[in-house]
Structure formats: structure tokens, C-alpha cells
PDB file of C-alpha atoms in Angstrom:
ATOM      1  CA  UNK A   1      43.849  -5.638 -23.155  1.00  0.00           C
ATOM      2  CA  UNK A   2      46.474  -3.371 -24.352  1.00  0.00           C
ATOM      3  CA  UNK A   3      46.359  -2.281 -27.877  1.00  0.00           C
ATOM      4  CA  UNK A   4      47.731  -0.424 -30.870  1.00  0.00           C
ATOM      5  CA  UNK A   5      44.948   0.152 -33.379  1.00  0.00           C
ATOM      6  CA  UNK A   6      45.506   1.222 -37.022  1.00  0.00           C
ATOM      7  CA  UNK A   7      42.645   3.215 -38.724  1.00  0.00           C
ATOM      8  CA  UNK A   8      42.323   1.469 -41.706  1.00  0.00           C
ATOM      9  CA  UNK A   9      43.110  -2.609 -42.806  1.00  0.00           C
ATOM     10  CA  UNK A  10      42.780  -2.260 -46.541  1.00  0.00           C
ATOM     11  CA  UNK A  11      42.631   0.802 -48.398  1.00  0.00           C
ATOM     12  CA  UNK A  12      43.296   1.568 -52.441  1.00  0.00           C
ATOM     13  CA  UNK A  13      44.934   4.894 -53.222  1.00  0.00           C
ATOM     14  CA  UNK A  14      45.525   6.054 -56.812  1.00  0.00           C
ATOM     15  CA  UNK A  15      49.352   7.226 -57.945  1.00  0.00           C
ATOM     16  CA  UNK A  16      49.887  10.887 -56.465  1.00  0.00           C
ATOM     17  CA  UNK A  17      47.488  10.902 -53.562  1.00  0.00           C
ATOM     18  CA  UNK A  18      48.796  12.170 -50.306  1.00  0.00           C
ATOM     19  CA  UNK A  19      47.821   9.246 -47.896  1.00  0.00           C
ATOM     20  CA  UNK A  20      47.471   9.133 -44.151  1.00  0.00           C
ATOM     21  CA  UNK A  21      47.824   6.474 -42.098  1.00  0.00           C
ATOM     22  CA  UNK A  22      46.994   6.419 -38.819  1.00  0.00           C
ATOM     23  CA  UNK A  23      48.060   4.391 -35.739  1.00  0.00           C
ATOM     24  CA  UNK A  24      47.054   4.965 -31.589  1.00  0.00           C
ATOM     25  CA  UNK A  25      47.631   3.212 -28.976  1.00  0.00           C
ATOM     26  CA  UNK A  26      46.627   3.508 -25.242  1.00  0.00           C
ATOM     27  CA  UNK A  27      49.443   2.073 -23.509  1.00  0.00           C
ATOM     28  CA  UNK A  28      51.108   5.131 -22.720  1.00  0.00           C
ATOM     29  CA  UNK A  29      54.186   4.221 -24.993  1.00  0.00           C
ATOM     30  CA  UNK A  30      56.821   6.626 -25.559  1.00  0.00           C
ATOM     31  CA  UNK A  31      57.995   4.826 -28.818  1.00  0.00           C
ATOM     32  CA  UNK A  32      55.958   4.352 -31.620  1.00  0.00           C
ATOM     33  CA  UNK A  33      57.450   2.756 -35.159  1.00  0.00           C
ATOM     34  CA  UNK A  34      56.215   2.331 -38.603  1.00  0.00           C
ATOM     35  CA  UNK A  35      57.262  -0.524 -41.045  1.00  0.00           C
ATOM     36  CA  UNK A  36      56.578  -2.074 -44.008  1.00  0.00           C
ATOM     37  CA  UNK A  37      56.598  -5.159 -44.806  1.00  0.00           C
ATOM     38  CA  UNK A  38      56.591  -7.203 -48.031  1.00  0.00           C
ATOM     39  CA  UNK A  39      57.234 -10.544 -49.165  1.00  0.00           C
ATOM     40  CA  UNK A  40      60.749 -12.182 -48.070  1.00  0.00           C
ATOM     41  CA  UNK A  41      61.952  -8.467 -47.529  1.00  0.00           C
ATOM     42  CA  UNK A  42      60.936  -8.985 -43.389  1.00  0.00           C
ATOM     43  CA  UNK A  43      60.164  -5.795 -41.634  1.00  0.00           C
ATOM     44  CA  UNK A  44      61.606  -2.860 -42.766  1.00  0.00           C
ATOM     45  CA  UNK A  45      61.560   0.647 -40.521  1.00  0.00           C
ATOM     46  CA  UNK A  46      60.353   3.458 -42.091  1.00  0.00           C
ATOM     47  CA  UNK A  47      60.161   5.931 -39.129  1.00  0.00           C
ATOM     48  CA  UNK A  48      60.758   5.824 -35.375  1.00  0.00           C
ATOM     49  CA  UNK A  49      59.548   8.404 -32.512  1.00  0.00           C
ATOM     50  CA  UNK A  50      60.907   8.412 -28.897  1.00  0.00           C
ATOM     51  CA  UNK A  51      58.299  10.910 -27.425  1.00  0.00           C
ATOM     52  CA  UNK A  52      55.594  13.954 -29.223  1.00  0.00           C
ATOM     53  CA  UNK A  53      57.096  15.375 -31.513  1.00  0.00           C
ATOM     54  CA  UNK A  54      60.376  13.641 -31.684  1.00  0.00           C
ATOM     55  CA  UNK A  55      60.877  11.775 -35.231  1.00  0.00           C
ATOM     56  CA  UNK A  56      64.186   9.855 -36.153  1.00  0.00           C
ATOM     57  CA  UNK A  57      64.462   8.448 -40.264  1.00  0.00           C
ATOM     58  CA  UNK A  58      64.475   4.536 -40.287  1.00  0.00           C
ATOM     59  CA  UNK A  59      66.097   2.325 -43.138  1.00  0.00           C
ATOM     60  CA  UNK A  60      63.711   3.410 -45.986  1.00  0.00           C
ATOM     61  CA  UNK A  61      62.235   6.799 -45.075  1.00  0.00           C
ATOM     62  CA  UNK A  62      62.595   8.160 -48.520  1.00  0.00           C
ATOM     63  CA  UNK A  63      58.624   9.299 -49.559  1.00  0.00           C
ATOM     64  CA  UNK A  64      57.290   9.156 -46.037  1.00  0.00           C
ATOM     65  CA  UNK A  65      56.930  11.617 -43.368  1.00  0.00           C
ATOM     66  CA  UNK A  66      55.859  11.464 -39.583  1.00  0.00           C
ATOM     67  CA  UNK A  67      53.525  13.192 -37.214  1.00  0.00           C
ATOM     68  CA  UNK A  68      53.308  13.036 -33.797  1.00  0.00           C
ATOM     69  CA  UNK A  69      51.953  15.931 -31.724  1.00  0.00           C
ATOM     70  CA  UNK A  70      50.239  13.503 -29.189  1.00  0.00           C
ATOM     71  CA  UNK A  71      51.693  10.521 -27.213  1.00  0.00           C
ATOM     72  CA  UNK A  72      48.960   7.830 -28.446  1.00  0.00           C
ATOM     73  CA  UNK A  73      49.209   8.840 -31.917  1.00  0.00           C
ATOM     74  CA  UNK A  74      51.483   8.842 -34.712  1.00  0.00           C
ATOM     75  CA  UNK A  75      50.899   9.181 -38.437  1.00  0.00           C
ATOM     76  CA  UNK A  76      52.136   7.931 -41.512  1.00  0.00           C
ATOM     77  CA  UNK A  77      52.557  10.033 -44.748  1.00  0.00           C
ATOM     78  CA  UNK A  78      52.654   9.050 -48.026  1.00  0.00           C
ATOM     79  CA  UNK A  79      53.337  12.299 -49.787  1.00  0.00           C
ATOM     80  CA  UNK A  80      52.769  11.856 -53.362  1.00  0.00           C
ATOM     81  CA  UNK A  81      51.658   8.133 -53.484  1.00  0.00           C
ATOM     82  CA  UNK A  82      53.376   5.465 -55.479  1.00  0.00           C
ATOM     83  CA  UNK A  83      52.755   1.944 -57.443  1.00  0.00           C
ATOM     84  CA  UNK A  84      56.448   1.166 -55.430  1.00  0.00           C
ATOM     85  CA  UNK A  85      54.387   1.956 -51.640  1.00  0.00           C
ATOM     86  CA  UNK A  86      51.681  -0.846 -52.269  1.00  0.00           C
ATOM     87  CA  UNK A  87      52.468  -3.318 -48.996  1.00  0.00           C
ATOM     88  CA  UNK A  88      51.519  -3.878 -45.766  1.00  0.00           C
ATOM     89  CA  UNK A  89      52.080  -1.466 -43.113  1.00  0.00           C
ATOM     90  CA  UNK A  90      52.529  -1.981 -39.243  1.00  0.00           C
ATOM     91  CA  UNK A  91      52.626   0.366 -36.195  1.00  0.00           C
ATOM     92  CA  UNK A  92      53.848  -0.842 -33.316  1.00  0.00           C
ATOM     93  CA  UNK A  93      54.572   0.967 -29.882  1.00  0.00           C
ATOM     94  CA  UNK A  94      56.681   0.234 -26.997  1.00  0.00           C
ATOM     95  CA  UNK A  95      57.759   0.754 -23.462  1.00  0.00           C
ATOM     96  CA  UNK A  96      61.337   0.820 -24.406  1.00  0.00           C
ATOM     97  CA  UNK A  97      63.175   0.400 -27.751  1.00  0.00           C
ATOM     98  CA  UNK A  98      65.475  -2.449 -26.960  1.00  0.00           C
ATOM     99  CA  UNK A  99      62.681  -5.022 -27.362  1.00  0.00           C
ATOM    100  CA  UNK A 100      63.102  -6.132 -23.302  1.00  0.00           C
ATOM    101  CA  UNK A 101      59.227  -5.488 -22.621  1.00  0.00           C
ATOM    102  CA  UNK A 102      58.136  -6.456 -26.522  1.00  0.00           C
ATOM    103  CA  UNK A 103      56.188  -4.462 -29.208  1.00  0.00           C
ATOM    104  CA  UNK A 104      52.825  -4.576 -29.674  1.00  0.00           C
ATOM    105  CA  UNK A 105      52.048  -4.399 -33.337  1.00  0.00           C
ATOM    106  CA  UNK A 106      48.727  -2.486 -35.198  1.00  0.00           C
ATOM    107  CA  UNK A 107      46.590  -5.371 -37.287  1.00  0.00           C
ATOM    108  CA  UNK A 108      48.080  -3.353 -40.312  1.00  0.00           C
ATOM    109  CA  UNK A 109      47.355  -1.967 -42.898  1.00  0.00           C
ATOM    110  CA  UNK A 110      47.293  -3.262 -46.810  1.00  0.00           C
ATOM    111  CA  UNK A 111      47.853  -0.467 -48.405  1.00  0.00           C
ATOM    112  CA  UNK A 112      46.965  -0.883 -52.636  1.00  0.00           C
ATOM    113  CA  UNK A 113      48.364   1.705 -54.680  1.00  0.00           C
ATOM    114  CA  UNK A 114      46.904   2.048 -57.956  1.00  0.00           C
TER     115      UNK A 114
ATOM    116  CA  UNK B   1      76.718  -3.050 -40.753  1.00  0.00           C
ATOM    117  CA  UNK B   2      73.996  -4.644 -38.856  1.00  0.00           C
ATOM    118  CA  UNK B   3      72.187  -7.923 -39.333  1.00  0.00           C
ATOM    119  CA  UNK B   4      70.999 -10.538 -38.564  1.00  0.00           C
ATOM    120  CA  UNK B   5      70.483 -14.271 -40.435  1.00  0.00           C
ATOM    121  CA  UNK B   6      67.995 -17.106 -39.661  1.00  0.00           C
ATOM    122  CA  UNK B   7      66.802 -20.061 -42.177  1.00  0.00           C
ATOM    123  CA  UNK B   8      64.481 -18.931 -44.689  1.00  0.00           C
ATOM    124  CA  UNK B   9      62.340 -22.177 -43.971  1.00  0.00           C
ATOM    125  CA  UNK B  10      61.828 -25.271 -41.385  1.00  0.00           C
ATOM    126  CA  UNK B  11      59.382 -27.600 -41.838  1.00  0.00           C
ATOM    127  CA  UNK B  12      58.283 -30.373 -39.342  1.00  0.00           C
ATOM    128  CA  UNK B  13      56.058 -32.601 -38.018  1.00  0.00           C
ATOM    129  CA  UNK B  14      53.038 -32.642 -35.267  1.00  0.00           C
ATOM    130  CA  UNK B  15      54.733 -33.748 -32.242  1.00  0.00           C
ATOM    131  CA  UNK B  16      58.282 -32.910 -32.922  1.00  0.00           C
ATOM    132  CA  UNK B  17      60.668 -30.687 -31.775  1.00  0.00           C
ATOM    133  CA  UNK B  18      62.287 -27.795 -33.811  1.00  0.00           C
ATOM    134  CA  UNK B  19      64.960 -25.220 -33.622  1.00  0.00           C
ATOM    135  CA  UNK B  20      64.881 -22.084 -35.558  1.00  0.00           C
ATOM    136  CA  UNK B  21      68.723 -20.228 -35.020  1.00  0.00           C
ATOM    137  CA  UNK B  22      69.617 -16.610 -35.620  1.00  0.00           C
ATOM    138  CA  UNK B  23      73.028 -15.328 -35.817  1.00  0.00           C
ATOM    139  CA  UNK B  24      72.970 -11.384 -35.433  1.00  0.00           C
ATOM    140  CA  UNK B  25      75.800  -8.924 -35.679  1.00  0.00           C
ATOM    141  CA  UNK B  26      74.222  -5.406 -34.205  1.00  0.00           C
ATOM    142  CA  UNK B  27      76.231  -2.308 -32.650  1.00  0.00           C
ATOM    143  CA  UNK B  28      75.109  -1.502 -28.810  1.00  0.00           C
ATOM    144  CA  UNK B  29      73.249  -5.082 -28.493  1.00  0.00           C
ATOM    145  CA  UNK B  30      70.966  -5.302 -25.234  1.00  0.00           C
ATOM    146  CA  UNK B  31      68.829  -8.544 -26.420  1.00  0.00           C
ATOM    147  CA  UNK B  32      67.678 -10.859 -28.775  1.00  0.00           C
ATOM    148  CA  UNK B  33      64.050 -11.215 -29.251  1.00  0.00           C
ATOM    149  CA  UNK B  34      61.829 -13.322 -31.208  1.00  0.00           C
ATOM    150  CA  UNK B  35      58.382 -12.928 -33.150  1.00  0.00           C
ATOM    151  CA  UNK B  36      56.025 -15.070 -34.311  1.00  0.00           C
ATOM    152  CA  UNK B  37      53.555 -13.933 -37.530  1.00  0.00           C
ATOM    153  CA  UNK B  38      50.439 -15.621 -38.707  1.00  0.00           C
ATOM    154  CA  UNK B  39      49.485 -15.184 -42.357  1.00  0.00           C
ATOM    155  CA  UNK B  40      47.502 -12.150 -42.585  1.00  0.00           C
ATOM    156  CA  UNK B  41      48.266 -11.254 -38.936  1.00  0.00           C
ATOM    157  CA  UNK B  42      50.394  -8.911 -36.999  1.00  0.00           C
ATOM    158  CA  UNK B  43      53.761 -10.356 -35.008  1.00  0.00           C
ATOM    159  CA  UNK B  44      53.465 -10.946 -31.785  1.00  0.00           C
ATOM    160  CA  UNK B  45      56.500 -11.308 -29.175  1.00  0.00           C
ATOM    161  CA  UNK B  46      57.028 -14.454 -27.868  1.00  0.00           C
ATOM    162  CA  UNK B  47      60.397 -13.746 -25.592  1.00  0.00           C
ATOM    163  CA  UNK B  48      63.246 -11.738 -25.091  1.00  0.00           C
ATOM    164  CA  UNK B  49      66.679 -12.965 -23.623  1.00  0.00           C
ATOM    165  CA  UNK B  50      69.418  -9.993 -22.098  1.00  0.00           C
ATOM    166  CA  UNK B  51      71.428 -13.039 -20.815  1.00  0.00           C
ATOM    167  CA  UNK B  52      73.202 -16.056 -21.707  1.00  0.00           C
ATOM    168  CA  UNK B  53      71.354 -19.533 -21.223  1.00  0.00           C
ATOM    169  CA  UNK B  54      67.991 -20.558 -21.941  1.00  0.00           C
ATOM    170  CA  UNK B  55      64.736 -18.824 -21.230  1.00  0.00           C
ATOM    171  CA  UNK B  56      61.638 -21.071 -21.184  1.00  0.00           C
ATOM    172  CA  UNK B  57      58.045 -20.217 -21.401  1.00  0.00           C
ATOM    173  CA  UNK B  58      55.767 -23.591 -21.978  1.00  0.00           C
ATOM    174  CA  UNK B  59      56.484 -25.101 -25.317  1.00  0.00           C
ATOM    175  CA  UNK B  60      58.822 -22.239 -26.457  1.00  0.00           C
ATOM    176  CA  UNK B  61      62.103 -21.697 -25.218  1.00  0.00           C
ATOM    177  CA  UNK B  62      65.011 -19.016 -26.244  1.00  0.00           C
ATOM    178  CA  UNK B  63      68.570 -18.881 -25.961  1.00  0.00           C
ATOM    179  CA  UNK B  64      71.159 -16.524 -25.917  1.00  0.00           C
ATOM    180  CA  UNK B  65      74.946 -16.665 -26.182  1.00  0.00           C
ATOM    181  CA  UNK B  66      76.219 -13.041 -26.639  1.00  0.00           C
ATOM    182  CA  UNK B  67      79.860 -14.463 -27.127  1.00  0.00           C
ATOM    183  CA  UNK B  68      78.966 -16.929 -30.285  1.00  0.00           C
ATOM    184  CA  UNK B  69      76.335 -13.681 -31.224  1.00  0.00           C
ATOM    185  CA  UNK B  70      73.960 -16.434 -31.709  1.00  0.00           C
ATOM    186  CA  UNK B  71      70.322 -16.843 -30.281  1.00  0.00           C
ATOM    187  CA  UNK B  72      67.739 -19.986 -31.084  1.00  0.00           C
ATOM    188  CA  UNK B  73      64.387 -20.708 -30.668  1.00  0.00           C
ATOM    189  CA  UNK B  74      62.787 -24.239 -29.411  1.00  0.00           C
ATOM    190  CA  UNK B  75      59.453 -24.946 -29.994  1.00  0.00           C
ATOM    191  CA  UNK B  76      58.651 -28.231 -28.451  1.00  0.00           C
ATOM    192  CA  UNK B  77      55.673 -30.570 -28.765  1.00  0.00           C
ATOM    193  CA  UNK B  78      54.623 -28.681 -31.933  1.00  0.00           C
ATOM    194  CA  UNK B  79      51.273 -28.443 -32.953  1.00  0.00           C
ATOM    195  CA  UNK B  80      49.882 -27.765 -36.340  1.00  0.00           C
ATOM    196  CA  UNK B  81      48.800 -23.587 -34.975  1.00  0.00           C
ATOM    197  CA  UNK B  82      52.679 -23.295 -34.919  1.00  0.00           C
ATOM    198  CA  UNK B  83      52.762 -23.363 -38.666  1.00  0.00           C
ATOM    199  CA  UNK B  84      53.865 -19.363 -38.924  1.00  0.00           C
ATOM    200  CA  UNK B  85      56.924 -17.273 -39.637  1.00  0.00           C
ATOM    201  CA  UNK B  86      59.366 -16.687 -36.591  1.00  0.00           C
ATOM    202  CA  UNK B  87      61.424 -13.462 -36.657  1.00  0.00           C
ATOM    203  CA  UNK B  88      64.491 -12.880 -34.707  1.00  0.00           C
ATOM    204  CA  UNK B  89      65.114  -9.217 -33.803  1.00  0.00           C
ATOM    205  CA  UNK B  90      68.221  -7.415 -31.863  1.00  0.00           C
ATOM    206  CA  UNK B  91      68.105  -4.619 -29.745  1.00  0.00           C
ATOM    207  CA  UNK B  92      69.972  -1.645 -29.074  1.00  0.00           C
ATOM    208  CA  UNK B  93      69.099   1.681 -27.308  1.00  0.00           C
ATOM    209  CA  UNK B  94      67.213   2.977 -30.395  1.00  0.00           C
ATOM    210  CA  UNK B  95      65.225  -0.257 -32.317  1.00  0.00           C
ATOM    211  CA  UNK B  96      65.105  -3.154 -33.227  1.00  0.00           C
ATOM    212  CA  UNK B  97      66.822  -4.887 -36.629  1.00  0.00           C
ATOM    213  CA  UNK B  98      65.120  -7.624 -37.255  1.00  0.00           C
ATOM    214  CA  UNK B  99      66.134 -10.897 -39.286  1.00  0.00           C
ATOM    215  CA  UNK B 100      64.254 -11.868 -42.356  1.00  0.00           C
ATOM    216  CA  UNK B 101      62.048 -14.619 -40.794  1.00  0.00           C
ATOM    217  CA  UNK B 102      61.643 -18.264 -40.791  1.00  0.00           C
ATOM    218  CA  UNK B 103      58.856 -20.017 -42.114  1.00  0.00           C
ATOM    219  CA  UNK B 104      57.894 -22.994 -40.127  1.00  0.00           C
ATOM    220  CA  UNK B 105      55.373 -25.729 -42.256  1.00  0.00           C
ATOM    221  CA  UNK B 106      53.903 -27.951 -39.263  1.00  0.00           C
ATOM    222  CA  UNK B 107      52.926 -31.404 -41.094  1.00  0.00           C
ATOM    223  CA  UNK B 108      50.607 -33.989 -39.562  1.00  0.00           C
TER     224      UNK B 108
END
């Protein structure tokens, strides 16, 4: 079964923390996404990669970075943690980026900012 | 700009039949998709139509008309598992921008 696992499903960070998040999957996908998503505000995209090492700024990048130096894996950053990042967060990964084939979406991660 | 709209809520009954719609207005559109999200869980992709017409798979079926810019979703014979949020989402050669979601309440 083909999956996109994320590291952690809860986790509680205090205000200024740098926090990783981490997402792999072993589909061989060249695009990976990151979103958040909080209550009647859908899915929002944070950051998008097409291949390793290739990052493109989503809708609401501002306080996140990206990293991804392997294929299966790409990482969230919150650089300096805030109240304002407390929500879920989903990776997802896909063949292609026009949706034809589907994403396959992380479990996510609740992520608690305190 | 690009976006899309779908009704914030649906609610129906065991047995019924329901259609969730989604207007979208996206640059470079390939295809409308659609999601379906437990509470608590992660989506999950339920179709994906390129084409005009009607796609079906079981009790779910999708349309498309890329003239009206309009897509729906049927969900036939519902059962009370159905009760979930359905997200529309169009593509283009870089993502997807995705609707705000529909809750559907399944009643017995």
C-alpha cells in the first residue's frame, strides 16, 4: 500500500522554537506539498517541490521554509514558532501536479503552539 | 484570481441521493477533482474528470462541464460513513486550488 507518512501526529511547541516537520513517502513522487489546514479556511499551500531540491512559495509561505535534498522526503520549517502556526498540517505527494492520478495525503500533523 | 466555490453544508438522509456542486474559475485548468475528509482524518481522492460528462465509480459519480466551469459530485444510495467534508480541487500544471469544502450530515 502506497504511503506518505508524517513523523509526528500531535506535537506541542513553545513560541520561538524552530520546528521540523517531517514527511516521506515511498512512491517515488516527484511532487511533494505542504498545507495547513484550519477550520472553514480548507487547505491552504504553504510550499510545493517538483523534484530534490526544487522549492516553489505556496499561498501562505510567510514563516516557513522547505527542505528537500532527497526524493522521499521533504521538510517543513517553522523558523521561529508562533501562537498564529497552531493547526493541522498535511503532506501530500504526487505523480503529477494536476490532480489526474490524485494525492496521497500524510495522517497529519496537529501541531500546538504554546 | 483563482477559485473555486462549493456549499458550505448538505445534509441528507440514509438512502438518498445528494449533489454537492463546485463552480471553479482557475488559469491553465486540466481537471476538476474531488476529496473526501473524515473528522480527524486525512483527504482522500475520490475522482478526477479532464473531460466533459459524467465519470462514475460505484455510488459516487463526477461531472465536468469545462464550458459552464462547473463540476458536481453524486453520491448515491448514501450511507451514514458518507457523513464527511467533500472538497473540490482544480488543476493546472503546477497544483491544485482547492474549494473550501462541503460538509455532508448523513441522517437516519
Amino acid at each position: 500500500d502506497v504511503k506518505v507518512t508524517q513523523s509526528s501526529r500531535y506535537l506541542v511547541k513553545r513560541t520561538g522554537e524552530k520546528v521540523f516537520l517531517e514527511c516521506v513517502q515511498d512512491m517515488d513522487h516527484e511532487n511533494m506539498f505542504w498545507y495547513r489546514q484550519d477550520p472553514g479556511l480548507g487547505l491552504r499551500l504553504i510550499y510545493f517541490s517538483y523534484d530534490v531540491k526544487m522549492k516553489e512559495k505556496g499561498d501562505i509561505p510567510e514563516g516557513y521554509s522547505v527542505s528537500r535534498e532527497k526524493k522521499e522526503r521533504f521538510s517543513l520549517i517553522l523558523e521561529s514558532a508562533s501562537t498564529n502556526q497552531t493547526s493541522m498540517y498535511l503532506c501530500a505527494s504526487s505523480i503529477t501536479p494536476t490532480g489526474k492520478y490524485g494525492y496521497t495525503f500524510g495522517s497529519g500533523t496537529r501541531l500546538t503552539v504554546v | 484570481g483563482q477559485s473555486l466555490e462549493q456549499p458550505s453544508e448538505v445534509t441528507a438522509v440514509e438512502g438518498a441521493i445528494v449533489q454537492i456542486n463546485c463552480t471553479y474559475q482557475t488559469s491553465g485548468f486540466y481537471g476538476l477533482s474531488w476529496y473526501q475528509q473524515h473528522d480527524g482524518g486525512a483527504p482522500t481522492f475520490l475522482s478526477y474528470n479532464a473531460l466533459d460528462g459524467l465519470e462514475e465509480t460505484g455510488r459516487f459519480s463526477s461531472f465536468l462541464s469545462r464550458s459552464d466551469s462547473y463540476g458536481y459530485l453524486l453520491l448515491q444510495e448514501l450511507q451514514m460513513k458518507d457523513s464527511a467534508s467533500y472538497f473540490c480541487a482544480a488543476g493546472n500544471n503546477r497544483k491544485l486550488i482547492w474549494g473550501l469544502g462541503t460538509s455532508l450530515a448523513v441522517n437516519p
